[in-house]
Coordinates of C-alpha atoms in Angstrom, one line a residue:
M1 CA 96.7 140.0 170.3
I2 CA 95.5 142.5 168.1
P3 CA 98.5 141.3 165.9
V4 CA 97.6 138.1 165.8
I5 CA 93.8 138.9 164.9
L6 CA 94.9 141.2 162.2
L7 CA 97.0 138.7 160.9
L8 CA 94.5 135.8 160.5
A9 CA 92.0 138.5 159.1
A10 CA 94.9 139.2 156.6
V11 CA 95.5 135.4 155.8
A12 CA 91.7 134.6 155.6
V13 CA 91.0 137.6 153.0
A14 CA 93.8 136.5 151.2
A15 CA 92.3 133.4 150.6
V16 CA 89.1 134.7 149.5
E17 CA 90.9 136.6 146.8
E18 CA 92.8 133.9 145.7
V19 CA 89.4 131.6 145.1
T20 CA 87.1 134.8 143.7
A21 CA 89.6 136.0 141.5
Y22 CA 88.5 134.7 138.3
P23 CA 84.6 135.1 136.4
V24 CA 82.2 133.2 138.1
G25 CA 82.0 130.0 136.4
E26 CA 85.4 129.7 135.0
P27 CA 88.1 128.3 137.6
P28 CA 91.7 129.3 137.0
A29 CA 93.6 126.7 134.9
S30 CA 95.1 125.4 137.9
A31 CA 91.8 124.6 139.1
P32 CA 91.0 120.9 139.1
T33 CA 87.3 120.7 137.7
T34 CA 87.0 117.1 139.3
T35 CA 87.4 115.2 142.7
P36 CA 89.8 112.6 142.6
S37 CA 87.2 110.2 142.9
A38 CA 84.0 111.5 140.3
E39 CA 84.1 111.5 137.1
P40 CA 82.8 114.5 134.9
K41 CA 79.1 114.2 134.0
K42 CA 78.5 114.3 130.4
D43 CA 75.8 116.5 129.1
E44 CA 73.6 113.9 128.0
D45 CA 73.4 112.9 131.7
K46 CA 72.6 116.0 133.1
V47 CA 68.6 116.9 134.2
A48 CA 67.3 120.1 134.6
G49 CA 65.7 121.0 137.4
P50 CA 61.5 121.7 137.0
T51 CA 60.7 124.9 135.6
L52 CA 58.0 127.1 136.7
S53 CA 55.7 129.6 134.6
G54 CA 52.3 131.2 134.2
Y55 CA 50.3 134.4 133.7
L56 CA 47.8 136.7 134.9
L57 CA 45.1 137.3 132.4
P58 CA 42.6 140.0 133.8
T59 CA 40.0 140.5 130.5
F60 CA 37.0 143.6 130.4
A61 CA 34.7 143.2 127.6
L62 CA 31.6 145.5 126.4
R63 CA 29.4 144.0 124.0
R64 CA 25.5 145.1 122.2
R65 CA 23.8 143.2 120.5
A66 CA 20.6 145.3 118.8
G67 CA 18.2 142.6 117.9
A68 CA 18.4 140.9 121.4
L69 CA 16.4 140.6 124.0
P70 CA 16.5 143.7 126.4
K71 CA 18.3 141.5 129.2
D72 CA 20.9 141.0 126.4
T73 CA 21.4 143.9 124.6
W74 CA 24.4 145.6 126.9
A75 CA 26.9 142.8 128.3
Y76 CA 29.8 144.6 129.7
G77 CA 32.2 143.7 132.9
V78 CA 34.9 141.5 133.7
Q79 CA 35.1 138.7 131.3
N80 CA 37.4 135.8 130.9
T81 CA 39.6 136.5 133.9
A82 CA 41.8 133.4 133.6
A83 CA 45.2 132.3 135.4
G84 CA 47.7 129.7 134.5
L85 CA 50.5 127.6 135.6
V86 CA 52.8 125.7 133.5
L87 CA 55.3 122.9 135.0
E88 CA 57.7 121.0 133.0
Q89 CA 60.1 119.1 133.8
A90 CA 62.8 116.4 132.2
I91 CA 62.9 113.3 135.5
L92 CA 65.6 111.6 132.9
P93 CA 67.2 112.6 129.7
T94 CA 64.3 110.7 127.6
L95 CA 61.5 111.1 130.1
G96 CA 59.7 114.3 131.4
Y97 CA 56.4 115.7 132.0
T98 CA 54.5 118.9 131.1
L99 CA 51.2 120.2 133.3
Y100 CA 49.4 123.3 132.4
A101 CA 46.5 124.0 134.6
E102 CA 44.2 127.2 133.8
L103 CA 41.7 128.8 136.0
N104 CA 38.9 130.6 134.2
V105 CA 36.2 132.4 135.7
N106 CA 35.8 129.7 138.9
E107 CA 36.0 126.8 136.6
L108 CA 39.8 124.7 136.8
S109 CA 40.8 122.9 133.5
F110 CA 44.1 121.0 132.0
E111 CA 45.2 122.6 128.7
E112 CA 47.8 119.9 129.0
A113 CA 49.0 117.2 131.1
T114 CA 51.1 114.9 129.5
I115 CA 54.2 112.5 130.0
Y116 CA 56.9 112.4 127.0
V117 CA 59.0 110.3 125.8
Q118 CA 62.0 111.1 123.7
P119 CA 64.0 108.5 122.7
L120 CA 65.8 110.5 119.9
A121 CA 66.4 114.3 119.3
M122 CA 63.9 114.2 116.3
L123 CA 61.2 112.6 117.8
K124 CA 58.9 112.8 121.0
L125 CA 55.8 110.5 122.5
K126 CA 53.4 112.0 124.3
V127 CA 50.3 110.5 126.5
G128 CA 47.4 112.5 128.2
R129 CA 45.6 115.4 127.6
M130 CA 46.7 117.6 125.1
L131 CA 45.8 119.9 122.1
V132 CA 45.4 117.9 118.9
P133 CA 47.3 118.5 116.2
F134 CA 44.7 120.1 113.4
M135 CA 44.7 123.8 113.3
E136 CA 47.4 126.0 113.2
E137 CA 44.9 128.5 115.6
S138 CA 44.6 125.8 118.0
L139 CA 47.2 125.2 118.9
A140 CA 48.3 128.3 119.7
I141 CA 48.3 128.4 123.7
L142 CA 46.9 131.6 125.2
T143 CA 50.5 133.2 125.8
R144 CA 51.2 133.0 122.2
R145 CA 48.2 134.4 120.6
L146 CA 47.9 137.4 118.5
F147 CA 44.4 138.1 119.8
P148 CA 42.5 138.0 123.1
D149 CA 41.1 134.7 121.5
R150 CA 41.3 132.3 119.4
A151 CA 40.0 133.2 115.4
A152 CA 36.2 132.4 116.4
P153 CA 36.2 130.1 112.6
T154 CA 37.9 127.5 114.2
S155 CA 35.5 126.8 116.9
Y156 CA 33.7 125.2 114.2
F157 CA 35.9 122.7 113.5
L158 CA 37.6 121.7 116.8
S159 CA 38.2 123.1 120.0
G160 CA 39.1 122.5 123.2
T161 CA 41.5 119.4 123.9
D162 CA 41.2 115.8 124.4
L163 CA 42.8 112.8 125.6
G164 CA 45.2 110.3 123.8
V165 CA 48.6 109.9 122.6
L166 CA 51.2 112.1 120.2
A167 CA 54.4 111.3 118.2
E168 CA 55.7 114.5 116.9
V169 CA 58.9 114.2 114.5
K170 CA 61.0 117.5 114.4
V171 CA 63.8 118.4 111.9
P172 CA 66.5 120.1 113.4
G173 CA 65.7 124.3 113.2
D174 CA 62.0 123.6 112.9
I175 CA 62.5 123.5 109.4
A176 CA 59.9 120.9 109.3
T177 CA 57.3 119.3 112.0
V178 CA 54.9 116.1 111.5
S179 CA 52.8 115.0 114.8
G180 CA 49.8 112.4 114.6
G181 CA 47.8 110.7 117.2
V182 CA 45.3 109.0 118.4
F183 CA 42.0 110.2 120.4
N184 CA 38.9 109.8 122.5
G185 CA 37.4 112.3 119.8
N186 CA 34.4 113.6 122.6
G187 CA 37.3 114.9 124.8
V188 CA 35.7 113.0 128.1
T189 CA 37.4 109.6 129.4
I190 CA 36.6 106.4 127.6
G191 CA 33.2 105.2 128.4
E192 CA 31.6 108.5 129.0
G193 CA 29.5 110.7 126.4
K194 CA 26.6 110.0 123.9
D195 CA 29.2 109.9 120.8
R196 CA 32.2 107.2 121.0
G197 CA 34.8 106.2 119.0
R198 CA 38.5 107.1 118.1
M199 CA 39.8 110.3 116.3
Y200 CA 42.6 110.4 114.1
A201 CA 44.6 113.4 113.8
L202 CA 47.5 114.0 111.4
R203 CA 49.4 117.7 111.0
A204 CA 52.7 118.6 108.7
D205 CA 53.8 121.9 108.6
V206 CA 57.0 123.0 106.8
A207 CA 59.3 126.4 107.1
P208 CA 61.9 126.1 104.9
L209 CA 63.6 129.8 105.4
G210 CA 63.2 129.3 109.3
A211 CA 60.5 129.2 112.4
V212 CA 57.5 131.7 111.8
P213 CA 56.2 133.4 115.3
A214 CA 52.4 132.6 115.7
T215 CA 52.4 136.2 117.0
V216 CA 54.2 139.3 116.0
D217 CA 57.8 139.4 114.5
T218 CA 59.7 140.7 116.7
K219 CA 63.4 139.8 114.9
G220 CA 62.5 141.9 111.7
G221 CA 64.4 139.9 109.4
G222 CA 64.1 138.7 106.1
P223 CA 60.9 137.0 104.4
R224 CA 60.0 133.4 106.3
V225 CA 57.2 131.1 104.8
A226 CA 55.6 128.4 106.6
A227 CA 53.1 126.4 105.3
G228 CA 51.0 123.7 107.2
T229 CA 47.9 121.0 106.4
G230 CA 45.8 119.0 108.9
L231 CA 43.5 116.4 108.7
V232 CA 40.9 114.9 111.4
Y233 CA 38.9 111.5 110.7
Y234 CA 36.7 110.7 113.4
P235 CA 34.4 107.1 113.1
S236 CA 31.6 107.3 116.2
V237 CA 28.9 105.7 117.7
V238 CA 26.0 107.6 118.6
F239 CA 23.8 106.3 121.6
D240 CA 20.7 107.6 122.6
D241 CA 19.8 108.7 126.3
A242 CA 18.9 105.1 127.1
G243 CA 22.0 103.6 126.3
F244 CA 21.4 102.2 122.3
V245 CA 22.9 102.4 119.0
S246 CA 20.8 105.2 117.4
A247 CA 23.8 105.7 114.3
H248 CA 27.0 105.4 113.1
A249 CA 28.5 108.4 111.7
S250 CA 31.6 109.8 110.0
D251 CA 33.5 113.1 110.3
V252 CA 36.0 114.1 108.2
R253 CA 37.7 117.5 108.9
L254 CA 40.7 119.2 106.5
D255 CA 42.8 122.5 107.4
L256 CA 45.1 124.2 105.2
S257 CA 47.5 127.4 106.6
L258 CA 50.1 129.6 105.8
K259 CA 52.2 132.2 107.5
V260 CA 54.2 135.0 106.3
A261 CA 56.8 137.1 108.6
V262 CA 58.9 139.9 107.2
K263 CA 60.7 143.0 108.8
G264 CA 58.2 143.6 111.5
F265 CA 54.8 142.8 109.5
S266 CA 53.1 139.1 110.6
F267 CA 50.6 137.3 108.2
Q268 CA 48.7 134.3 109.0
T269 CA 45.6 132.8 107.3
E270 CA 43.6 129.4 107.2
Y271 CA 40.7 127.7 105.3
M272 CA 39.1 124.9 107.1
R273 CA 36.7 122.5 106.1
R274 CA 34.1 120.0 107.7
Q275 CA 31.8 117.1 106.3
R276 CA 30.0 114.5 108.4
S277 CA 27.5 111.9 107.3
D278 CA 25.5 109.1 109.8
S279 CA 23.6 106.5 108.6
V280 CA 20.0 107.7 109.9
T281 CA 19.8 110.8 107.6
D282 CA 22.4 109.3 105.3
L283 CA 22.8 113.0 103.9
I284 CA 26.2 115.0 104.3
D285 CA 26.1 117.7 106.8
R286 CA 29.0 120.6 105.2
A287 CA 30.7 123.7 106.7
S288 CA 33.5 125.4 105.2
G289 CA 35.7 128.8 106.9
W290 CA 38.6 130.3 106.9
Y291 CA 40.0 133.6 108.4
A292 CA 42.6 135.6 108.1
Q293 CA 45.0 138.0 110.6
A294 CA 47.8 140.5 110.3
A295 CA 50.1 142.5 112.4
Y296 CA 52.7 145.2 112.2
Y297 CA 55.5 145.6 115.3
H298 CA 57.5 148.5 116.1
Q299 CA 60.3 148.8 119.1
L300 CA 59.5 151.7 120.6
T301 CA 62.4 151.8 123.1
K302 CA 64.2 148.9 125.1
V303 CA 61.1 148.1 127.3
F304 CA 58.2 148.8 125.0
G305 CA 56.8 147.8 122.2
I306 CA 53.6 148.4 120.0
A307 CA 51.5 146.7 117.0
S308 CA 49.0 146.9 115.0
I309 CA 46.5 143.8 114.8
A310 CA 43.7 143.0 112.2
R311 CA 41.5 139.9 111.9
Y312 CA 38.6 138.4 109.8
G313 CA 36.8 135.6 109.5
T314 CA 34.0 134.2 107.7
V315 CA 32.1 130.5 108.3
G316 CA 29.0 129.1 106.1
S317 CA 27.7 126.3 107.8
D318 CA 24.5 123.9 107.4
Q319 CA 25.7 124.3 103.8
T320 CA 23.3 121.3 103.0
F321 CA 20.5 122.3 104.1
V322 CA 19.8 126.1 104.5
R323 CA 23.2 127.8 104.5
R324 CA 24.2 129.9 107.5
T325 CA 26.7 132.3 107.5
T326 CA 28.8 134.5 110.1
R327 CA 31.2 137.1 110.0
W328 CA 33.7 138.7 112.4
L329 CA 36.0 141.6 112.2
E330 CA 38.5 142.3 115.0
A331 CA 41.1 145.5 114.8
G332 CA 43.4 147.0 117.4
M333 CA 46.7 147.5 119.1
S334 CA 48.8 146.0 121.5
L335 CA 51.8 147.4 123.9
Y336 CA 54.3 145.5 124.5
T337 CA 56.6 145.2 127.6
A338 CA 59.9 143.6 127.6
K339 CA 61.9 140.8 129.4
G340 CA 65.5 139.9 129.6
D341 CA 66.2 139.8 126.0
K342 CA 62.7 138.7 125.2
P343 CA 60.8 142.2 123.9
T344 CA 57.8 140.7 124.2
G345 CA 58.1 138.5 127.4
G346 CA 56.9 140.7 130.1
G347 CA 53.6 141.6 129.2
K348 CA 50.6 143.0 126.6
L349 CA 48.0 145.4 126.9
T350 CA 45.7 144.8 124.2
L351 CA 42.6 147.0 123.3
I352 CA 40.7 145.5 120.1
Y353 CA 37.3 146.9 118.5
S354 CA 35.2 143.3 117.8
G355 CA 32.1 142.7 115.3
E356 CA 29.8 139.6 114.7
F357 CA 27.7 139.7 111.6
R358 CA 24.9 137.0 110.8
P359 CA 23.8 138.1 107.4
T360 CA 21.1 135.2 107.1
E361 CA 19.6 135.6 110.9
G362 CA 19.7 139.5 110.1
D363 CA 21.6 139.9 113.7
S364 CA 24.7 141.9 114.4
A365 CA 26.8 142.5 117.3
H366 CA 29.4 145.2 118.0
G367 CA 31.6 145.7 121.3
A368 CA 35.4 146.3 122.7
T369 CA 37.8 144.2 124.6
L370 CA 40.4 145.2 127.2
Q371 CA 43.0 142.5 127.8
Y372 CA 46.2 142.7 130.1
L373 CA 48.2 139.4 129.6
L374 CA 51.4 139.4 132.6
T375 CA 53.5 136.6 132.1
F376 CA 55.7 135.3 134.9

C-alpha cells in the first residue's frame, strides 16, 4: 500500500513541476494559449477593474498675528487634517468614471465626480463635478502639490470645483494639452446661488521637451520647459434677496504660467489678472497677482529623498478704488519616502515657515506648518 501511495505522490509532483517549470506569465512553447472554442481578446477589448487609492493628511499649524484681537493673536493645533479616496474604473474601453472624495475637518466634499467618454485616443469628454481648467496651480490635486496648500494668490481668481462639461485633447507624450468647458460658474447646481450664468473656461499647455512635474523633479534629467495660458469668461445675472434681478455682471480672468525642471531643480510661476464689471456701478474692478515657487530635490538613499522648497506671491486687489496689497512668503523642507519604483510615492513630511504681510493695513502674521502626507 505504501509503495502505491509513494508512486502516486511522485506522479503528482512531476505533474506540478511540468506545469510550473516556466516563469509566471510565460507558458512553454507547446502549451496552448487559448481554448479551442475561445478567441483571444484584443487589447482594446480588455477592461481593467476599479482602482482605489487615497491619502491621510494630518497637519499641525501655529500662527501669530500681532495686530489681531487677543483671542486671535495666537492660533495653534491640528488644522486642515484630511483623508481622501479616489476610485477610478474604465467600465468599457471608451467609458469610465472618477470619484474623488475628501473628508476635511468633519466636512465631506467631492473634488471630482465625473463620467468620461473617450472616442479617440487623444480626445476625452467629461461631465460632472471637477476642477476648472484655468490655472496650473488650481489643477494640481492635493497629492501633487509642492506645498501643503495651493499658492495663496490663486484663491483671488478661482477656487474650488464646479459642475460642467469638459473636452480635453492631449498630444501623445504630453507635448501639448488643450482643455475647454462650460460650467455653472458659482459651484452649485442650477437654480441656486445669487449669481447665475454660464462660465466658459479654456486652457492650453505646451511642453516640447517632455512633461514637467508639478512638484519636485525626481528624474534629474535635462532641461524641460512647459508654458501655458488660461482664460475664463463668466457673464452672469445677480439676484437680490427678494429674488429680483439686481445687476448684470461680466467677469474675465487671464492666467499665464511657466514651469522649468532640470537635474533635480524645479521652478513654477504664474501671473493672474481679473476684470469684473456690472450694470449698477458701471465701474471696472481689477485685480492682479503672481507667485513663484522653486524646489531642489536630492535622493539620499533608495528609500529617502529630501527637497528644499520656497515660494513668494503677491496680490493687488480693488485696484480701481483703493488698492490693497497682500504678500506671502513660505520656505522649508520636505522629506520623501519611496514606494516601489516611485521615489516620492510613499509619503511626505513637510515643515515650512509661513509669513503673510498686508502693508496697506499695516498687518502681518507669522507661523509654521508641519504636515505628513501618507498615500496608499
